[in-house]
Amino acid sequence: MHSGVIAILFTAMYFSVPVFVISVLALLNICIYLKRLEKNNFEVPDNKRAYDNDLSKLPRTEAVENKYAGDSRLGGLISLAVYAVFVTLDIFYQVKWVAVEEDFTFFFVLFMIMHLFFLIFAVILFRQGNTADYVDNTDIAWGRKVRIPIAKTISILVITSIIAVFGLKLADTMTDYMHKSRQQKSVKVISVLSERALADVSDRLI
């Protein structure tokens, strides 16, 4: 019973960490959004229902657009950096196990394909730097697309990176287990063959 309670507590702690991280990122995103609204000369009301989530209904002292267009370039660079890190980890995983004559190329290829997300995401972000087609989420769109803000970009990268790290760790642990299992089987086979050989030699000598 005691061990079951401990297991439940550890499980709860394990799942509470990502929930806490996501909550913090969501709060950060909201805080940055409201702060940027003020910097873009919008008068932020206490109740968002007062303007039906429509920025064009908010009082504004001065028109400002694409003030944060640099978010796209910064986010793209961060995404490229994350992609480079995971490609390095993928290569390290492959080299590590090839060195001990274990072929898990399937996992390597799978991770390389999965981690292309960061490269594709970087391309999308760089494209959103176009101020003719995109505007900030604190701007009035007027038919244009809204770019992903830096806070949301970081949130997406953090969450997907956690998932990617978990996947790599899981694959490495599983590979290590399979490698040790094969080694143990090899040792047992060699031990059995040695015993049989010794027994056969003993019988011949007798």
Coordinates of N, CA and C in Angstrom, one line a residue:
M1 N 0.8 -1.2 0.0 CA 0.0 0.0 0.0 C 0.9 1.3 0.0
H2 N 1.9 1.2 0.8 CA 2.8 2.3 0.9 C 3.5 2.6 -0.4
S3 N 4.0 1.5 -1.1 CA 4.7 1.7 -2.3 C 3.7 2.2 -3.4
G4 N 2.4 1.8 -3.3 CA 1.4 2.3 -4.3 C 1.2 3.8 -4.1
V5 N 1.2 4.3 -2.9 CA 1.0 5.7 -2.7 C 2.2 6.5 -3.2
I6 N 3.4 6.0 -3.0 CA 4.6 6.6 -3.5 C 4.6 6.7 -5.0
A7 N 4.1 5.6 -5.6 CA 4.1 5.5 -7.1 C 3.1 6.6 -7.6
I8 N 1.9 6.7 -6.9 CA 0.9 7.7 -7.4 C 1.5 9.1 -7.2
L9 N 2.2 9.4 -6.1 CA 2.8 10.7 -5.9 C 3.8 11.0 -7.0
F10 N 4.7 10.0 -7.3 CA 5.7 10.3 -8.3 C 5.0 10.5 -9.7
T11 N 3.9 9.8 -10.0 CA 3.2 10.0 -11.2 C 2.6 11.3 -11.3
A12 N 2.0 11.8 -10.2 CA 1.4 13.1 -10.1 C 2.4 14.2 -10.3
M13 N 3.6 14.0 -9.7 CA 4.7 15.0 -9.8 C 5.2 15.0 -11.3
Y14 N 5.3 13.8 -11.9 CA 5.8 13.7 -13.2 C 4.9 14.5 -14.2
F15 N 3.6 14.4 -14.0 CA 2.7 15.1 -14.9 C 2.4 16.5 -14.5
S16 N 2.7 16.8 -13.3 CA 2.4 18.2 -12.8 C 3.5 19.2 -13.4
V17 N 4.7 18.7 -13.6 CA 5.8 19.5 -14.1 C 5.4 20.1 -15.5
P18 N 5.1 19.3 -16.5 CA 4.7 19.9 -17.8 C 3.5 20.8 -17.8
V19 N 2.5 20.4 -16.9 CA 1.3 21.3 -16.7 C 1.7 22.6 -16.2
F20 N 2.6 22.6 -15.2 CA 3.1 23.9 -14.6 C 3.8 24.7 -15.7
V21 N 4.7 24.1 -16.5 CA 5.4 24.8 -17.5 C 4.5 25.4 -18.5
I22 N 3.5 24.6 -19.0 CA 2.5 25.1 -19.9 C 1.8 26.3 -19.4
S23 N 1.4 26.2 -18.1 CA 0.6 27.3 -17.4 C 1.5 28.6 -17.4
V24 N 2.8 28.4 -17.0 CA 3.7 29.6 -16.9 C 3.8 30.2 -18.3
L25 N 4.0 29.4 -19.3 CA 4.1 29.9 -20.7 C 2.9 30.7 -21.2
A26 N 1.7 30.1 -20.8 CA 0.4 30.8 -21.2 C 0.3 32.1 -20.5
L27 N 0.7 32.2 -19.2 CA 0.6 33.4 -18.5 C 1.6 34.4 -19.0
L28 N 2.8 34.0 -19.4 CA 3.8 34.9 -20.0 C 3.3 35.4 -21.3
N29 N 2.6 34.6 -22.1 CA 2.1 35.0 -23.4 C 1.0 36.1 -23.2
I30 N 0.2 35.9 -22.2 CA -0.9 36.9 -22.0 C -0.3 38.2 -21.5
C31 N 0.7 38.1 -20.6 CA 1.3 39.3 -20.0 C 2.0 40.2 -21.1
I32 N 2.7 39.5 -22.0 CA 3.4 40.2 -23.1 C 2.4 40.8 -24.0
Y33 N 1.3 40.1 -24.3 CA 0.3 40.6 -25.2 C -0.3 41.9 -24.7
L34 N -0.7 41.9 -23.5 CA -1.3 43.0 -22.9 C -0.4 44.2 -22.8
K35 N 0.9 43.9 -22.5 CA 1.9 45.0 -22.4 C 2.1 45.6 -23.8
R36 N 2.1 44.8 -24.8 CA 2.3 45.3 -26.2 C 1.2 46.0 -26.7
L37 N 0.0 45.7 -26.2 CA -1.2 46.5 -26.6 C -1.1 47.9 -26.1
E38 N -0.6 48.0 -24.9 CA -0.4 49.4 -24.3 C 0.7 50.1 -25.1
K39 N 1.8 49.4 -25.4 CA 2.9 50.1 -26.2 C 2.4 50.5 -27.6
N40 N 1.4 49.8 -28.1 CA 0.9 50.1 -29.4 C -0.3 51.2 -29.3
N41 N -0.3 51.8 -28.2 CA -1.2 52.9 -27.9 C -2.7 52.5 -27.8
F42 N -3.0 51.3 -27.5 CA -4.3 50.9 -27.3 C -4.7 51.1 -25.8
E43 N -5.9 51.4 -25.5 CA -6.4 51.6 -24.1 C -7.0 50.2 -23.7
V44 N -6.3 49.5 -23.0 CA -6.8 48.1 -22.6 C -7.9 48.2 -21.5
P45 N -9.1 47.7 -21.8 CA -10.2 47.7 -20.8 C -10.0 46.6 -19.8
D46 N -10.7 46.7 -18.7 CA -10.6 45.7 -17.7 C -11.4 44.4 -18.1
N47 N -12.4 44.6 -18.9 CA -13.2 43.5 -19.4 C -13.1 43.3 -20.9
K48 N -12.5 42.2 -21.4 CA -12.3 42.1 -22.8 C -13.6 42.0 -23.6
R49 N -14.7 41.6 -22.9 CA -16.0 41.5 -23.6 C -16.5 42.9 -24.0
A50 N -15.9 43.9 -23.4 CA -16.3 45.3 -23.7 C -16.1 45.6 -25.2
Y51 N -15.2 44.9 -25.9 CA -14.9 45.2 -27.3 C -15.0 43.9 -28.1
D52 N -15.6 42.8 -27.6 CA -15.8 41.6 -28.3 C -14.6 41.0 -29.0
N53 N -13.5 41.2 -28.3 CA -12.2 40.7 -28.8 C -11.8 41.3 -30.2
D54 N -12.3 42.4 -30.5 CA -12.1 43.1 -31.7 C -11.2 44.4 -31.5
L55 N -9.9 44.3 -31.9 CA -9.0 45.4 -31.7 C -9.5 46.7 -32.3
S56 N -10.2 46.6 -33.4 CA -10.6 47.8 -34.1 C -11.6 48.6 -33.2
K57 N -12.2 48.0 -32.2 CA -13.2 48.7 -31.3 C -12.5 49.4 -30.1
L58 N -11.2 49.1 -30.0 CA -10.5 49.7 -28.8 C -10.1 51.1 -29.1
P59 N -10.2 52.0 -28.1 CA -9.7 53.3 -28.3 C -8.2 53.3 -28.5
R60 N -7.7 54.2 -29.4 CA -6.2 54.2 -29.7 C -5.8 55.6 -30.0
T61 N -4.7 56.0 -29.4 CA -4.2 57.4 -29.5 C -3.3 57.5 -30.8
E62 N -2.7 56.4 -31.2 CA -1.8 56.5 -32.4 C -1.7 55.2 -33.1
A63 N -1.7 55.2 -34.4 CA -1.6 54.0 -35.2 C -0.2 53.5 -35.3
V64 N 0.1 52.2 -34.9 CA 1.4 51.6 -35.1 C 1.2 50.2 -35.6
E65 N 2.0 49.9 -36.6 CA 1.9 48.5 -37.2 C 3.2 47.9 -37.4
N66 N 3.2 46.5 -37.3 CA 4.4 45.7 -37.5 C 5.6 46.2 -36.6
K67 N 5.3 46.6 -35.4 CA 6.3 47.1 -34.5 C 7.2 45.9 -34.0
Y68 N 6.6 44.7 -34.1 CA 7.3 43.5 -33.6 C 7.6 42.5 -34.7
A69 N 7.7 43.0 -35.9 CA 8.0 42.1 -37.0 C 9.3 41.3 -36.8
G70 N 10.2 41.9 -36.0 CA 11.5 41.2 -35.8 C 11.3 39.9 -35.0
D71 N 10.1 39.7 -34.4 CA 9.8 38.4 -33.7 C 9.9 37.2 -34.6
S72 N 9.5 37.4 -35.9 CA 9.6 36.3 -36.8 C 11.0 35.9 -37.1
R73 N 11.9 36.8 -37.3 CA 13.3 36.5 -37.5 C 14.0 35.9 -36.3
L74 N 13.7 36.5 -35.1 CA 14.2 35.9 -33.9 C 13.7 34.5 -33.6
G75 N 12.4 34.3 -33.8 CA 11.9 33.0 -33.6 C 12.4 32.0 -34.6
G76 N 12.6 32.4 -35.8 CA 13.2 31.5 -36.8 C 14.6 31.1 -36.5
L77 N 15.4 32.0 -36.0 CA 16.8 31.7 -35.6 C 16.8 30.8 -34.4
I78 N 15.9 31.0 -33.4 CA 15.8 30.1 -32.3 C 15.4 28.7 -32.7
S79 N 14.5 28.6 -33.6 CA 14.0 27.3 -34.1 C 15.1 26.6 -34.9
L80 N 15.9 27.3 -35.7 CA 17.0 26.7 -36.4 C 18.1 26.2 -35.4
A81 N 18.3 27.0 -34.3 CA 19.3 26.5 -33.3 C 18.8 25.3 -32.6
V82 N 17.5 25.2 -32.3 CA 16.9 24.0 -31.7 C 17.1 22.8 -32.6
Y83 N 16.8 23.0 -33.9 CA 16.9 22.0 -34.9 C 18.4 21.5 -34.9
A84 N 19.3 22.4 -34.9 CA 20.7 22.0 -35.0 C 21.1 21.1 -33.7
V85 N 20.6 21.5 -32.6 CA 20.8 20.8 -31.3 C 20.3 19.3 -31.4
F86 N 19.1 19.2 -31.9 CA 18.5 17.8 -32.0 C 19.1 17.0 -33.1
V87 N 19.6 17.6 -34.2 CA 20.3 16.9 -35.2 C 21.6 16.3 -34.6
T88 N 22.3 17.2 -33.8 CA 23.5 16.7 -33.2 C 23.2 15.6 -32.2
L89 N 22.1 15.6 -31.5 CA 21.8 14.6 -30.5 C 21.4 13.3 -31.3
D90 N 20.8 13.4 -32.4 CA 20.4 12.3 -33.3 C 21.7 11.6 -33.8
I91 N 22.6 12.4 -34.2 CA 23.9 11.8 -34.7 C 24.7 11.2 -33.6
F92 N 24.7 11.8 -32.4 CA 25.4 11.2 -31.3 C 24.8 9.9 -30.9
Y93 N 23.4 9.8 -30.9 CA 22.7 8.5 -30.6 C 23.2 7.4 -31.6
Q94 N 23.2 7.8 -32.9 CA 23.6 6.8 -33.9 C 25.0 6.3 -33.8
V95 N 25.9 7.3 -33.6 CA 27.4 7.0 -33.4 C 27.6 6.1 -32.2
K96 N 26.9 6.5 -31.1 CA 27.1 5.8 -29.8 C 26.8 4.3 -30.0
W97 N 25.7 4.0 -30.7 CA 25.3 2.5 -30.7 C 26.0 1.8 -31.9
V98 N 26.3 2.5 -33.0 CA 27.1 1.9 -34.0 C 28.5 1.5 -33.5
A99 N 29.0 2.3 -32.6 CA 30.4 2.0 -32.0 C 30.4 0.6 -31.3
V100 N 29.2 0.2 -30.8 CA 29.2 -1.1 -30.1 C 28.5 -2.2 -31.0
E101 N 28.4 -1.9 -32.3 CA 27.9 -2.8 -33.3 C 26.4 -3.1 -33.1
E102 N 25.7 -2.0 -32.7 CA 24.2 -2.1 -32.7 C 23.6 -1.2 -33.8
D103 N 22.8 -1.8 -34.6 CA 22.2 -1.1 -35.7 C 20.8 -0.7 -35.4
F104 N 20.6 0.6 -35.0 CA 19.2 1.1 -34.8 C 19.0 2.3 -35.7
T105 N 19.3 2.1 -37.0 CA 19.1 3.1 -38.0 C 17.7 3.6 -38.1
F106 N 16.8 2.7 -37.8 CA 15.3 3.0 -37.9 C 15.0 4.2 -37.0
F107 N 15.5 4.1 -35.8 CA 15.2 5.2 -34.8 C 15.9 6.5 -35.3
F108 N 17.1 6.4 -35.8 CA 17.8 7.5 -36.2 C 17.1 8.2 -37.3
V109 N 16.6 7.5 -38.3 CA 15.9 8.1 -39.4 C 14.6 8.6 -39.0
L110 N 13.9 7.9 -38.0 CA 12.6 8.4 -37.5 C 12.8 9.7 -36.8
F111 N 13.8 9.8 -36.0 CA 14.0 11.1 -35.2 C 14.4 12.2 -36.2
M112 N 15.2 11.9 -37.2 CA 15.6 13.0 -38.1 C 14.4 13.5 -38.9
I113 N 13.4 12.6 -39.2 CA 12.2 13.1 -39.8 C 11.3 13.9 -38.9
M114 N 11.2 13.4 -37.6 CA 10.4 14.1 -36.6 C 11.0 15.5 -36.3
H115 N 12.3 15.6 -36.3 CA 12.9 16.8 -35.9 C 12.9 17.8 -37.0
L116 N 12.5 17.4 -38.2 CA 12.3 18.4 -39.3 C 11.3 19.4 -39.0
F117 N 10.5 19.1 -38.0 CA 9.4 20.1 -37.5 C 10.1 21.4 -37.2
F118 N 11.2 21.4 -36.5 CA 11.9 22.6 -36.1 C 12.4 23.4 -37.4
L119 N 12.9 22.7 -38.4 CA 13.3 23.4 -39.6 C 12.1 24.0 -40.3
I120 N 11.1 23.2 -40.5 CA 9.9 23.7 -41.2 C 9.3 24.9 -40.4
F121 N 9.3 24.8 -39.1 CA 8.7 25.9 -38.3 C 9.6 27.2 -38.5
A122 N 10.9 27.0 -38.6 CA 11.8 28.2 -38.8 C 11.5 28.8 -40.1
V123 N 11.2 28.0 -41.2 CA 10.9 28.6 -42.5 C 9.6 29.3 -42.4
I124 N 8.6 28.8 -41.7 CA 7.3 29.5 -41.6 C 7.5 30.8 -40.9
L125 N 8.3 30.8 -39.8 CA 8.5 32.1 -39.1 C 9.2 33.1 -39.9
F126 N 10.2 32.7 -40.7 CA 11.0 33.6 -41.5 C 10.0 34.2 -42.6
R127 N 9.1 33.4 -43.1 CA 8.1 33.9 -44.1 C 7.2 35.0 -43.5
Q128 N 6.9 34.8 -42.2 CA 6.0 35.7 -41.5 C 6.6 37.1 -41.2
G129 N 7.9 37.2 -41.5 CA 8.6 38.5 -41.4 C 8.2 39.5 -42.5
N130 N 7.4 39.0 -43.5 CA 6.9 39.9 -44.6 C 5.8 40.8 -44.0
T131 N 6.1 42.1 -43.9 CA 5.2 43.1 -43.3 C 4.0 43.4 -44.3
A132 N 4.1 43.0 -45.5 CA 3.0 43.3 -46.5 C 1.9 42.3 -46.3
D133 N 2.2 41.1 -45.9 CA 1.2 40.1 -45.8 C 0.9 39.7 -44.3
Y134 N 1.8 40.1 -43.4 CA 1.5 39.7 -42.0 C 1.6 41.0 -41.1
V135 N 0.9 40.9 -40.0 CA 0.9 41.9 -39.0 C 1.0 41.3 -37.6
D136 N 1.4 42.1 -36.6 CA 1.5 41.6 -35.2 C 0.1 41.2 -34.7
N137 N 0.1 40.4 -33.7 CA -1.2 40.0 -33.1 C -1.7 41.2 -32.3
T138 N -0.9 42.2 -32.1 CA -1.4 43.4 -31.4 C -1.8 44.5 -32.4
D139 N -1.9 44.2 -33.7 CA -2.3 45.1 -34.8 C -3.7 44.7 -35.3
I140 N -4.3 45.6 -35.9 CA -5.6 45.3 -36.6 C -5.3 44.7 -37.9
A141 N -5.8 43.5 -38.1 CA -5.4 42.7 -39.3 C -5.8 43.3 -40.6
W142 N -7.1 43.7 -40.7 CA -7.6 44.3 -42.0 C -7.3 43.3 -43.1
G143 N -7.7 42.1 -43.0 CA -7.6 41.1 -44.1 C -6.2 40.5 -44.2
R144 N -5.2 40.9 -43.4 CA -3.9 40.3 -43.5 C -3.8 39.2 -42.4
K145 N -2.7 38.4 -42.6 CA -2.5 37.3 -41.6 C -1.8 37.8 -40.4
V146 N -2.0 37.1 -39.3 CA -1.4 37.5 -38.0 C -0.2 36.6 -37.8
R147 N 1.0 37.2 -37.6 CA 2.2 36.4 -37.3 C 2.2 35.8 -35.9
I148 N 2.9 34.7 -35.8 CA 3.1 34.1 -34.4 C 4.0 35.0 -33.6
P149 N 3.5 35.4 -32.4 CA 4.3 36.3 -31.5 C 5.4 35.5 -30.9
I150 N 6.4 36.2 -30.4 CA 7.6 35.5 -29.9 C 7.3 34.6 -28.7
A151 N 6.4 35.1 -27.8 CA 6.0 34.3 -26.6 C 5.4 33.0 -27.0
K152 N 4.5 33.0 -28.0 CA 3.9 31.8 -28.5 C 4.9 30.9 -29.2
T153 N 5.8 31.5 -29.9 CA 6.9 30.7 -30.6 C 7.7 30.0 -29.6
I154 N 8.2 30.7 -28.5 CA 9.0 30.0 -27.5 C 8.2 28.9 -26.8
S155 N 6.9 29.2 -26.6 CA 6.1 28.2 -25.9 C 6.0 26.9 -26.8
I156 N 5.8 27.1 -28.1 CA 5.7 25.9 -29.0 C 7.1 25.2 -29.0
L157 N 8.2 25.9 -29.0 CA 9.5 25.3 -29.1 C 9.8 24.5 -27.8
V158 N 9.4 25.1 -26.7 CA 9.7 24.5 -25.4 C 8.9 23.2 -25.3
I159 N 7.6 23.2 -25.6 CA 6.8 22.0 -25.5 C 7.2 20.9 -26.4
T160 N 7.5 21.3 -27.7 CA 7.9 20.3 -28.6 C 9.3 19.7 -28.3
S161 N 10.2 20.6 -27.7 CA 11.5 20.2 -27.3 C 11.4 19.2 -26.2
I162 N 10.5 19.4 -25.2 CA 10.4 18.5 -24.1 C 9.9 17.1 -24.7
I163 N 9.0 17.1 -25.6 CA 8.5 15.9 -26.2 C 9.6 15.2 -27.0
A164 N 10.4 16.0 -27.7 CA 11.5 15.4 -28.5 C 12.6 14.8 -27.6
V165 N 12.9 15.5 -26.5 CA 13.9 15.0 -25.5 C 13.4 13.7 -24.9
F166 N 12.2 13.7 -24.5 CA 11.6 12.5 -23.9 C 11.7 11.3 -24.9
G167 N 11.4 11.5 -26.2 CA 11.5 10.5 -27.2 C 12.9 10.0 -27.4
L168 N 13.8 10.9 -27.4 CA 15.2 10.4 -27.5 C 15.7 9.6 -26.3
K169 N 15.3 10.1 -25.1 CA 15.7 9.4 -23.9 C 15.1 8.0 -23.9
L170 N 13.8 7.9 -24.3 CA 13.1 6.7 -24.3 C 13.8 5.7 -25.2
A171 N 14.1 6.2 -26.4 CA 14.8 5.3 -27.4 C 16.1 4.9 -27.0
D172 N 16.9 5.8 -26.3 CA 18.2 5.4 -25.9 C 18.1 4.4 -24.7
T173 N 17.2 4.5 -23.8 CA 17.0 3.6 -22.8 C 16.6 2.2 -23.3
M174 N 15.7 2.2 -24.3 CA 15.2 0.9 -24.9 C 16.4 0.3 -25.6
T175 N 17.2 1.1 -26.3 CA 18.3 0.5 -27.1 C 19.3 -0.1 -26.1
D176 N 19.6 0.6 -25.0 CA 20.5 0.1 -24.0 C 20.0 -1.2 -23.4
Y177 N 18.7 -1.3 -23.2 CA 18.1 -2.5 -22.6 C 18.3 -3.7 -23.6
M178 N 18.0 -3.4 -24.9 CA 18.1 -4.5 -25.9 C 19.6 -4.9 -26.1
H179 N 20.5 -3.9 -26.0 CA 21.9 -4.2 -26.1 C 22.4 -5.1 -25.0
K180 N 22.0 -4.8 -23.8 CA 22.4 -5.6 -22.6 C 21.8 -7.0 -22.7
S181 N 20.6 -7.0 -23.1 CA 19.9 -8.3 -23.2 C 20.7 -9.2 -24.2
R182 N 21.1 -8.7 -25.4 CA 21.8 -9.4 -26.4 C 23.2 -9.9 -25.8
Q183 N 23.8 -9.0 -25.1 CA 25.1 -9.3 -24.5 C 25.0 -10.5 -23.5
Q184 N 23.9 -10.4 -22.7 CA 23.7 -11.5 -21.7 C 23.4 -12.8 -22.3
K185 N 22.6 -12.8 -23.4 CA 22.4 -14.0 -24.2 C 23.6 -14.6 -24.8
S186 N 24.5 -13.7 -25.3 CA 25.7 -14.1 -25.9 C 26.6 -14.8 -24.9
V187 N 26.7 -14.1 -23.7 CA 27.5 -14.7 -22.6 C 27.0 -16.1 -22.2
K188 N 25.6 -16.2 -22.1 CA 25.0 -17.5 -21.7 C 25.4 -18.6 -22.8
V189 N 25.2 -18.2 -24.1 CA 25.5 -19.2 -25.1 C 27.0 -19.6 -25.1
I190 N 27.9 -18.6 -24.9 CA 29.3 -19.0 -24.8 C 29.6 -19.9 -23.6
S191 N 28.9 -19.5 -22.5 CA 29.1 -20.3 -21.2 C 28.6 -21.8 -21.4
V192 N 27.5 -21.9 -22.1 CA 26.9 -23.3 -22.3 C 27.8 -24.1 -23.2
L193 N 28.3 -23.4 -24.3 CA 29.2 -24.1 -25.3 C 30.5 -24.5 -24.6
S194 N 31.0 -23.6 -23.7 CA 32.2 -23.9 -23.0 C 32.1 -25.1 -22.1
E195 N 30.9 -25.1 -21.4 CA 30.7 -26.3 -20.5 C 30.6 -27.6 -21.3
R196 N 29.9 -27.5 -22.4 CA 29.7 -28.7 -23.2 C 31.1 -29.2 -23.8
A197 N 31.9 -28.2 -24.2 CA 33.2 -28.6 -24.7 C 34.1 -29.2 -23.7
L198 N 34.0 -28.6 -22.5 CA 34.8 -29.2 -21.4 C 34.3 -30.6 -21.0
A199 N 33.0 -30.7 -21.0 CA 32.4 -32.0 -20.7 C 32.8 -33.1 -21.7
D200 N 32.8 -32.7 -23.0 CA 33.2 -33.6 -24.1 C 34.6 -34.0 -24.0
V201 N 35.5 -33.0 -23.7 CA 36.9 -33.3 -23.5 C 37.2 -34.3 -22.3
S202 N 36.4 -34.0 -21.2 CA 36.6 -34.8 -20.0 C 36.2 -36.3 -20.3
D203 N 35.0 -36.4 -21.1 CA 34.5 -37.8 -21.4 C 35.6 -38.5 -22.2
R204 N 36.2 -37.8 -23.2 CA 37.2 -38.4 -24.0 C 38.4 -38.9 -23.3
L205 N 38.8 -38.0 -22.3 CA 40.0 -38.4 -21.5 C 39.7 -39.6 -20.6
I206 N 38.5 -39.7 -20.1 CA 38.1 -40.8 -19.3 C 38.0 -42.1 -20.1

